[in-house]
Amino acid sequence: MVFWEDYVSDESMGTFAPIVVYWLYAGFYQLMPPLDNYRLHTRKEEEQQSKSVPLSSVVKGVLLQQLVQATVAQALFLVTSKANASGVTIQPSLAVQIVQIIVAMFVMDTWQYFVHRYMHYNKFLYRHVHSQHHRLIVPYAIGALYNHPLEGLLLDTFGGALSFLISGMTARTAVIFFSFAVIKTVDDHCGLWLPGNIFHLFFQNNTAYHDIHHQLQGLKYNYSQPFFPLWDKLLGTYMPYNLVKRPEGGFEAKPIKRE
């Protein structure tokens, strides 16, 4: 039993809940005060960036990607529907759903690592596609899904579809999984190192970890996203870092030079 069961279908929730969650969570960060004592980049750096990549362009880019994702999600749910003759989908046990979510996390991490890494090594794809996301040298929450449309399709949309299909989850489980994935992705790009942030406590792949990847010296390291640094550590693309307090306030993620 879920709270939306009498109001909207699982398929509709699976399509639109992650989009709503994205804007609520990213909007929460956007409306926060400056919090200079917890920023990974100074306000001056962010202001300089906004001149070349205005917020309006970022919002349009994210909305375009979400439109594509919603279209693919609706088609995917339609094709894979497990409803019986009465239109009811039998939900697996909680234990099975947890296993499915873990499998989906591994699939998504694997897909995104290798596609993401290839987009850095293929000069054409980096120059014409992936470099759009790296225009945000100073990551911030609303820009988490600011990508070239082709990257949004290959990296996020296809990765999400594979995670759903391989794990065998139902649309109802997908609501939880994709909403959580969205929250994690937004948090990784929020640019803040807040005390008590549960993602920083339980995930090594977090805001500072991904900030390293957006720095020039970390461009070919820390590809893993959005959950675990498994593939970076296995394949030698992991770049450790120190979190250093800036004298003027806030923190700086400083890469530890690899030998």
CSV table of N, CA and C in Angstrom, one decimal, residues 1 14 16 36 144 151 166 178 200 202:
chain,number,residue,atom,x,y,z
A,1,MET,N,0.9,-1.2,0.0
A,1,MET,CA,0.0,0.0,0.0
A,1,MET,C,0.9,1.2,0.0
A,14,GLY,N,6.0,6.8,-11.4
A,14,GLY,CA,7.4,6.5,-11.8
A,14,GLY,C,7.9,7.5,-12.9
A,16,PHE,N,6.7,10.9,-13.3
A,16,PHE,CA,6.7,12.3,-13.0
A,16,PHE,C,7.3,12.5,-11.6
A,36,ASP,N,28.3,30.8,3.2
A,36,ASP,CA,29.7,30.9,2.9
A,36,ASP,C,30.6,30.0,3.6
A,144,ALA,N,22.5,19.8,-12.0
A,144,ALA,CA,22.9,18.4,-11.9
A,144,ALA,C,22.6,17.7,-13.2
A,151,GLU,N,23.9,13.4,-24.6
A,151,GLU,CA,24.4,12.8,-23.3
A,151,GLU,C,23.3,12.5,-22.4
A,166,ILE,N,16.9,-4.7,-16.1
A,166,ILE,CA,17.8,-5.8,-15.6
A,166,ILE,C,17.4,-6.1,-14.2
A,178,PHE,N,14.2,5.7,-8.6
A,178,PHE,CA,14.5,6.8,-9.4
A,178,PHE,C,14.4,8.2,-8.6
A,200,HIS,N,26.9,12.4,2.8
A,200,HIS,CA,28.4,12.5,3.0
A,200,HIS,C,28.8,11.5,4.1
A,202,PHE,N,27.3,8.4,4.5
A,202,PHE,CA,27.1,7.0,4.0
A,202,PHE,C,27.7,6.7,2.6
